[in-house]
Structures are given as C-alpha cells and as structure tokens.
mmCIF file with all atom_site columns, C-alpha atoms in Angstrom:
data_model
loop_
_atom_site.group_PDB
_atom_site.id
_atom_site.type_symbol
_atom_site.label_atom_id
_atom_site.label_alt_id
_atom_site.label_comp_id
_atom_site.label_asym_id
_atom_site.label_entity_id
_atom_site.label_seq_id
_atom_site.pdbx_PDB_ins_code
_atom_site.Cartn_x
_atom_site.Cartn_y
_atom_site.Cartn_z
_atom_site.occupancy
_atom_site.B_iso_or_equiv
_atom_site.pdbx_formal_charge
_atom_site.auth_seq_id
_atom_site.auth_comp_id
_atom_site.auth_asym_id
_atom_site.auth_atom_id
_atom_site.pdbx_PDB_model_num
ATOM 1   C CA . MET A 1 1   ? -36.081 -43.824 204.305 1.00 0.00 ? 1   MET A CA 1
ATOM 2   C CA . THR A 1 2   ? -34.154 -45.300 207.220 1.00 0.00 ? 2   THR A CA 1
ATOM 3   C CA . VAL A 1 3   ? -35.983 -45.369 210.572 1.00 0.00 ? 3   VAL A CA 1
ATOM 4   C CA . THR A 1 4   ? -34.235 -43.970 213.643 1.00 0.00 ? 4   THR A CA 1
ATOM 5   C CA . LEU A 1 5   ? -34.606 -46.250 216.640 1.00 0.00 ? 5   LEU A CA 1
ATOM 6   C CA . PRO A 1 6   ? -35.345 -44.559 219.992 1.00 0.00 ? 6   PRO A CA 1
ATOM 7   C CA . TRP A 1 7   ? -31.957 -45.373 221.542 1.00 0.00 ? 7   TRP A CA 1
ATOM 8   C CA . ALA A 1 8   ? -29.825 -44.805 218.428 1.00 0.00 ? 8   ALA A CA 1
ATOM 9   C CA . ARG A 1 9   ? -28.170 -41.672 219.807 1.00 0.00 ? 9   ARG A CA 1
ATOM 10  C CA . ARG A 1 10  ? -27.320 -43.119 223.224 1.00 0.00 ? 10  ARG A CA 1
ATOM 11  C CA . ALA A 1 11  ? -23.614 -43.516 223.957 1.00 0.00 ? 11  ALA A CA 1
ATOM 12  C CA . ASP A 1 12  ? -24.251 -46.958 225.474 1.00 0.00 ? 12  ASP A CA 1
ATOM 13  C CA . HIS A 1 13  ? -26.104 -48.315 222.411 1.00 0.00 ? 13  HIS A CA 1
ATOM 14  C CA . HIS A 1 14  ? -24.110 -51.418 221.400 1.00 0.00 ? 14  HIS A CA 1
ATOM 15  C CA . CYS A 1 15  ? -26.839 -53.730 220.089 1.00 0.00 ? 15  CYS A CA 1
ATOM 16  C CA . PHE A 1 16  ? -25.283 -56.618 218.168 1.00 0.00 ? 16  PHE A CA 1
ATOM 17  C CA . GLY A 1 17  ? -28.031 -56.451 215.565 1.00 0.00 ? 17  GLY A CA 1
ATOM 18  C CA . CYS A 1 18  ? -28.548 -52.751 214.940 1.00 0.00 ? 18  CYS A CA 1
ATOM 19  C CA . ALA A 1 19  ? -25.905 -50.515 216.558 1.00 0.00 ? 19  ALA A CA 1
ATOM 20  C CA . PRO A 1 20  ? -23.766 -48.921 213.858 1.00 0.00 ? 20  PRO A CA 1
ATOM 21  C CA . GLY A 1 21  ? -20.887 -48.470 216.324 1.00 0.00 ? 21  GLY A CA 1
ATOM 22  C CA . ASN A 1 22  ? -20.575 -52.135 217.321 1.00 0.00 ? 22  ASN A CA 1
ATOM 23  C CA . PRO A 1 23  ? -17.560 -53.390 215.316 1.00 0.00 ? 23  PRO A CA 1
ATOM 24  C CA . ARG A 1 24  ? -18.649 -57.044 215.701 1.00 0.00 ? 24  ARG A CA 1
ATOM 25  C CA . GLY A 1 25  ? -22.334 -56.413 215.011 1.00 0.00 ? 25  GLY A CA 1
ATOM 26  C CA . LEU A 1 26  ? -24.485 -56.443 211.891 1.00 0.00 ? 26  LEU A CA 1
ATOM 27  C CA . ALA A 1 27  ? -25.389 -52.702 211.873 1.00 0.00 ? 27  ALA A CA 1
ATOM 28  C CA . LEU A 1 28  ? -28.836 -53.444 210.468 1.00 0.00 ? 28  LEU A CA 1
ATOM 29  C CA . GLU A 1 29  ? -30.827 -50.458 209.238 1.00 0.00 ? 29  GLU A CA 1
ATOM 30  C CA . PHE A 1 30  ? -34.620 -50.539 209.026 1.00 0.00 ? 30  PHE A CA 1
ATOM 31  C CA . GLU A 1 31  ? -37.227 -49.000 206.755 1.00 0.00 ? 31  GLU A CA 1
ATOM 32  C CA . GLU A 1 32  ? -40.974 -48.811 207.178 1.00 0.00 ? 32  GLU A CA 1
ATOM 33  C CA . ASP A 1 33  ? -42.959 -50.595 204.500 1.00 0.00 ? 33  ASP A CA 1
ATOM 34  C CA . GLY A 1 34  ? -46.604 -49.730 205.169 1.00 0.00 ? 34  GLY A CA 1
ATOM 35  C CA . ASP A 1 35  ? -47.463 -51.468 208.444 1.00 0.00 ? 35  ASP A CA 1
ATOM 36  C CA . ARG A 1 36  ? -44.334 -53.607 208.155 1.00 0.00 ? 36  ARG A CA 1
ATOM 37  C CA . LEU A 1 37  ? -40.655 -53.079 208.927 1.00 0.00 ? 37  LEU A CA 1
ATOM 38  C CA . ARG A 1 38  ? -37.881 -54.341 206.692 1.00 0.00 ? 38  ARG A CA 1
ATOM 39  C CA . THR A 1 39  ? -34.131 -54.538 206.522 1.00 0.00 ? 39  THR A CA 1
ATOM 40  C CA . GLU A 1 40  ? -31.771 -55.578 203.777 1.00 0.00 ? 40  GLU A CA 1
ATOM 41  C CA . PHE A 1 41  ? -28.569 -57.317 204.708 1.00 0.00 ? 41  PHE A CA 1
ATOM 42  C CA . THR A 1 42  ? -25.480 -59.029 203.394 1.00 0.00 ? 42  THR A CA 1
ATOM 43  C CA . VAL A 1 43  ? -23.557 -61.256 205.776 1.00 0.00 ? 43  VAL A CA 1
ATOM 44  C CA . ASP A 1 44  ? -19.807 -61.787 205.568 1.00 0.00 ? 44  ASP A CA 1
ATOM 45  C CA . ARG A 1 45  ? -17.665 -64.785 206.529 1.00 0.00 ? 45  ARG A CA 1
ATOM 46  C CA . HIS A 1 46  ? -17.484 -63.752 210.192 1.00 0.00 ? 46  HIS A CA 1
ATOM 47  C CA . TYR A 1 47  ? -20.985 -65.239 210.531 1.00 0.00 ? 47  TYR A CA 1
ATOM 48  C CA . GLU A 1 48  ? -20.459 -68.372 208.464 1.00 0.00 ? 48  GLU A CA 1
ATOM 49  C CA . SER A 1 49  ? -21.572 -71.904 209.309 1.00 0.00 ? 49  SER A CA 1
ATOM 50  C CA . TYR A 1 50  ? -20.747 -74.346 206.522 1.00 0.00 ? 50  TYR A CA 1
ATOM 51  C CA . PRO A 1 51  ? -18.430 -72.860 203.887 1.00 0.00 ? 51  PRO A CA 1
ATOM 52  C CA . GLY A 1 52  ? -20.296 -70.076 202.125 1.00 0.00 ? 52  GLY A CA 1
ATOM 53  C CA . VAL A 1 53  ? -23.457 -70.466 204.249 1.00 0.00 ? 53  VAL A CA 1
ATOM 54  C CA . VAL A 1 54  ? -24.770 -68.041 206.889 1.00 0.00 ? 54  VAL A CA 1
ATOM 55  C CA . HIS A 1 55  ? -25.131 -69.558 210.367 1.00 0.00 ? 55  HIS A CA 1
ATOM 56  C CA . GLY A 1 56  ? -28.806 -70.194 211.178 1.00 0.00 ? 56  GLY A CA 1
ATOM 57  C CA . GLY A 1 57  ? -28.517 -68.356 214.483 1.00 0.00 ? 57  GLY A CA 1
ATOM 58  C CA . ILE A 1 58  ? -27.619 -65.178 212.630 1.00 0.00 ? 58  ILE A CA 1
ATOM 59  C CA . LEU A 1 59  ? -30.709 -65.528 210.466 1.00 0.00 ? 59  LEU A CA 1
ATOM 60  C CA . ALA A 1 60  ? -32.836 -65.976 213.611 1.00 0.00 ? 60  ALA A CA 1
ATOM 61  C CA . LEU A 1 61  ? -31.216 -62.891 215.120 1.00 0.00 ? 61  LEU A CA 1
ATOM 62  C CA . ILE A 1 62  ? -32.058 -60.801 212.042 1.00 0.00 ? 62  ILE A CA 1
ATOM 63  C CA . CYS A 1 63  ? -35.693 -61.925 212.194 1.00 0.00 ? 63  CYS A CA 1
ATOM 64  C CA . ASP A 1 64  ? -35.873 -61.164 215.922 1.00 0.00 ? 64  ASP A CA 1
ATOM 65  C CA . GLU A 1 65  ? -34.293 -57.719 215.464 1.00 0.00 ? 65  GLU A CA 1
ATOM 66  C CA . THR A 1 66  ? -36.725 -56.826 212.696 1.00 0.00 ? 66  THR A CA 1
ATOM 67  C CA . MET A 1 67  ? -39.816 -58.047 214.556 1.00 0.00 ? 67  MET A CA 1
ATOM 68  C CA . GLY A 1 68  ? -38.753 -56.586 217.908 1.00 0.00 ? 68  GLY A CA 1
ATOM 69  C CA . ASN A 1 69  ? -37.904 -53.199 216.458 1.00 0.00 ? 69  ASN A CA 1
ATOM 70  C CA . LEU A 1 70  ? -41.270 -53.101 214.698 1.00 0.00 ? 70  LEU A CA 1
ATOM 71  C CA . VAL A 1 71  ? -42.947 -53.552 218.083 1.00 0.00 ? 71  VAL A CA 1
ATOM 72  C CA . VAL A 1 72  ? -40.769 -50.818 219.622 1.00 0.00 ? 72  VAL A CA 1
ATOM 73  C CA . LEU A 1 73  ? -41.520 -48.367 216.826 1.00 0.00 ? 73  LEU A CA 1
ATOM 74  C CA . ARG A 1 74  ? -45.274 -48.989 216.946 1.00 0.00 ? 74  ARG A CA 1
ATOM 75  C CA . LEU A 1 75  ? -45.721 -48.957 220.729 1.00 0.00 ? 75  LEU A CA 1
ATOM 76  C CA . GLY A 1 76  ? -42.870 -46.667 221.824 1.00 0.00 ? 76  GLY A CA 1
ATOM 77  C CA . VAL A 1 77  ? -41.678 -49.060 224.522 1.00 0.00 ? 77  VAL A CA 1
ATOM 78  C CA . ALA A 1 78  ? -39.177 -51.892 224.674 1.00 0.00 ? 78  ALA A CA 1
ATOM 79  C CA . ALA A 1 79  ? -40.271 -55.406 223.767 1.00 0.00 ? 79  ALA A CA 1
ATOM 80  C CA . LEU A 1 80  ? -38.594 -58.571 225.014 1.00 0.00 ? 80  LEU A CA 1
ATOM 81  C CA . THR A 1 81  ? -38.843 -61.823 223.082 1.00 0.00 ? 81  THR A CA 1
ATOM 82  C CA . THR A 1 82  ? -40.630 -64.469 225.145 1.00 0.00 ? 82  THR A CA 1
ATOM 83  C CA . SER A 1 83  ? -40.668 -67.186 222.500 1.00 0.00 ? 83  SER A CA 1
ATOM 84  C CA . MET A 1 84  ? -39.604 -67.550 218.906 1.00 0.00 ? 84  MET A CA 1
ATOM 85  C CA . ARG A 1 85  ? -39.851 -70.261 216.286 1.00 0.00 ? 85  ARG A CA 1
ATOM 86  C CA . THR A 1 86  ? -37.648 -70.186 213.204 1.00 0.00 ? 86  THR A CA 1
ATOM 87  C CA . ARG A 1 87  ? -38.034 -72.152 209.965 1.00 0.00 ? 87  ARG A CA 1
ATOM 88  C CA . TYR A 1 88  ? -35.144 -72.557 207.552 1.00 0.00 ? 88  TYR A CA 1
ATOM 89  C CA . VAL A 1 89  ? -36.461 -73.133 204.042 1.00 0.00 ? 89  VAL A CA 1
ATOM 90  C CA . GLY A 1 90  ? -33.414 -72.487 201.835 1.00 0.00 ? 90  GLY A CA 1
ATOM 91  C CA . VAL A 1 91  ? -29.708 -71.783 201.972 1.00 0.00 ? 91  VAL A CA 1
ATOM 92  C CA . VAL A 1 92  ? -28.660 -68.253 202.922 1.00 0.00 ? 92  VAL A CA 1
ATOM 93  C CA . ARG A 1 93  ? -25.304 -67.550 201.285 1.00 0.00 ? 93  ARG A CA 1
ATOM 94  C CA . ILE A 1 94  ? -22.431 -65.407 202.446 1.00 0.00 ? 94  ILE A CA 1
ATOM 95  C CA . GLY A 1 95  ? -22.070 -62.241 200.370 1.00 0.00 ? 95  GLY A CA 1
ATOM 96  C CA . THR A 1 96  ? -25.595 -62.271 198.914 1.00 0.00 ? 96  THR A CA 1
ATOM 97  C CA . ARG A 1 97  ? -28.124 -59.509 199.629 1.00 0.00 ? 97  ARG A CA 1
ATOM 98  C CA . TYR A 1 98  ? -31.330 -60.617 201.403 1.00 0.00 ? 98  TYR A CA 1
ATOM 99  C CA . ARG A 1 99  ? -34.399 -58.854 202.749 1.00 0.00 ? 99  ARG A CA 1
ATOM 100 C CA . CYS A 1 100 ? -36.223 -59.478 206.021 1.00 0.00 ? 100 CYS A CA 1
ATOM 101 C CA . VAL A 1 101 ? -39.787 -58.168 206.362 1.00 0.00 ? 101 VAL A CA 1
ATOM 102 C CA . ALA A 1 102 ? -41.695 -58.212 209.661 1.00 0.00 ? 102 ALA A CA 1
ATOM 103 C CA . HIS A 1 103 ? -45.377 -57.809 210.507 1.00 0.00 ? 103 HIS A CA 1
ATOM 104 C CA . ALA A 1 104 ? -46.977 -57.645 213.969 1.00 0.00 ? 104 ALA A CA 1
ATOM 105 C CA . GLN A 1 105 ? -50.415 -58.181 215.444 1.00 0.00 ? 105 GLN A CA 1
ATOM 106 C CA . PHE A 1 106 ? -51.183 -56.069 218.475 1.00 0.00 ? 106 PHE A CA 1
ATOM 107 C CA . THR A 1 107 ? -53.868 -57.336 220.829 1.00 0.00 ? 107 THR A CA 1
ATOM 108 C CA . GLU A 1 108 ? -54.543 -56.466 224.427 1.00 0.00 ? 108 GLU A CA 1
ATOM 109 C CA . GLY A 1 109 ? -51.663 -57.771 226.499 1.00 0.00 ? 109 GLY A CA 1
ATOM 110 C CA . LEU A 1 110 ? -49.961 -59.698 223.691 1.00 0.00 ? 110 LEU A CA 1
ATOM 111 C CA . VAL A 1 111 ? -47.848 -58.933 220.663 1.00 0.00 ? 111 VAL A CA 1
ATOM 112 C CA . ARG A 1 112 ? -47.351 -61.602 218.018 1.00 0.00 ? 112 ARG A CA 1
ATOM 113 C CA . ALA A 1 113 ? -45.026 -61.022 215.111 1.00 0.00 ? 113 ALA A CA 1
ATOM 114 C CA . SER A 1 114 ? -43.799 -62.796 212.014 1.00 0.00 ? 114 SER A CA 1
ATOM 115 C CA . ALA A 1 115 ? -40.888 -62.283 209.668 1.00 0.00 ? 115 ALA A CA 1
ATOM 116 C CA . GLU A 1 116 ? -39.872 -63.596 206.287 1.00 0.00 ? 116 GLU A CA 1
ATOM 117 C CA . VAL A 1 117 ? -36.387 -63.662 204.803 1.00 0.00 ? 117 VAL A CA 1
ATOM 118 C CA . LEU A 1 118 ? -36.383 -63.378 201.027 1.00 0.00 ? 118 LEU A CA 1
ATOM 119 C CA . ASP A 1 119 ? -33.574 -63.946 198.543 1.00 0.00 ? 119 ASP A CA 1
ATOM 120 C CA . PRO A 1 120 ? -32.776 -61.488 195.710 1.00 0.00 ? 120 PRO A CA 1
ATOM 121 C CA . ASP A 1 121 ? -35.477 -63.107 193.526 1.00 0.00 ? 121 ASP A CA 1
ATOM 122 C CA . GLY A 1 122 ? -38.099 -62.798 196.275 1.00 0.00 ? 122 GLY A CA 1
ATOM 123 C CA . ALA A 1 123 ? -38.082 -66.501 197.171 1.00 0.00 ? 123 ALA A CA 1
ATOM 124 C CA . LEU A 1 124 ? -38.599 -67.440 200.821 1.00 0.00 ? 124 LEU A CA 1
ATOM 125 C CA . VAL A 1 125 ? -35.449 -68.799 202.492 1.00 0.00 ? 125 VAL A CA 1
ATOM 126 C CA . GLY A 1 126 ? -36.451 -68.436 206.135 1.00 0.00 ? 126 GLY A CA 1
ATOM 127 C CA . ALA A 1 127 ? -39.279 -67.377 208.412 1.00 0.00 ? 127 ALA A CA 1
ATOM 128 C CA . ALA A 1 128 ? -39.928 -66.773 212.088 1.00 0.00 ? 128 ALA A CA 1
ATOM 129 C CA . THR A 1 129 ? -42.810 -66.169 214.444 1.00 0.00 ? 129 THR A CA 1
ATOM 130 C CA . ALA A 1 130 ? -42.466 -64.712 217.918 1.00 0.00 ? 130 ALA A CA 1
ATOM 131 C CA . ASN A 1 131 ? -44.306 -63.445 220.971 1.00 0.00 ? 131 ASN A CA 1
ATOM 132 C CA . TYR A 1 132 ? -43.150 -60.312 222.787 1.00 0.00 ? 132 TYR A CA 1
ATOM 133 C CA . HIS A 1 133 ? -43.551 -58.990 226.312 1.00 0.00 ? 133 HIS A CA 1
ATOM 134 C CA . VAL A 1 134 ? -43.888 -55.232 226.284 1.00 0.00 ? 134 VAL A CA 1
ATOM 135 C CA . THR A 1 135 ? -42.026 -53.352 229.027 1.00 0.00 ? 135 THR A CA 1
ATOM 136 C CA . ARG A 1 136 ? -42.832 -49.929 230.432 1.00 0.00 ? 136 ARG A CA 1
ATOM 137 C CA . SER A 1 137 ? -39.815 -48.004 229.181 1.00 0.00 ? 137 SER A CA 1
ATOM 138 C CA . LEU A 1 138 ? -36.864 -48.064 226.824 1.00 0.00 ? 138 LEU A CA 1
ATOM 139 C CA . GLY A 1 139 ? -34.645 -47.807 229.912 1.00 0.00 ? 139 GLY A CA 1
#
C-alpha cells in the first residue's frame, strides 16, 4: 500500500523526487516494508548519462528520497541530509524497473540511514549511507 507523505496534499508540493504534479520529476511512490521504506522506479531517457544508462546523480537522488522520507514518516518532522555517500556497483539501465529499500537507525540526536538499489533479479547495483538533521516542523 502506498504511503502518503505529510505534505502530499499541499498546493506548493513540487518535490523533484516525489511530487506527482512535478512534470520534470520522478513521481516516486513509497511503500512500507516492515521497518523499511521502499520504492520501485523506472527511469526514462530524460535522466540518461551514457546511452541507455541512468545518470548516477539520479540514483543518488532516489536513495536520498527514500532514506529521507523514511525518517520523516518515522519521526513526523522534516529531515535534511547533512552528508551522504553513494556507491555504484552495477549499471542502472534506462527503461528497467529497479527497487530502492531504505533502513534507518534512530539514536539520540542523530539519524543514520542506508539504502540499497536492486535490479529485477535482486542483485545490488547501488547503495548509499547518509546522516540526517531533524528539524522541528514540516514547514
């Protein structure tokens, strides 16, 4: 079942990663998977790097969106990325369906998260880790 993000119904919601009304965005939708959050995605040629290959920055964005939204859904407040490290393990192809799964560790004053991007066979093609600063409101 698709998760509704706290700001999804706001008229000014134009997030490049997850707003369904942003014509240039990815319109990612998220589902809870136990204590994890996941999204499935297929990227078209608008986000291409080498011919037929998804630009690495787009893959990093998808990981960040999935991890950050997990933090928001668990804590009920906005989370800003303070640092992120991305590993590219395989080729992510245009027009192929992938899955990103995020997990977070919540400790006093710090949120650490990780994400994996898996191909249709479940093989790892990318991963990211990040730290998040939690803000007071969704503003």
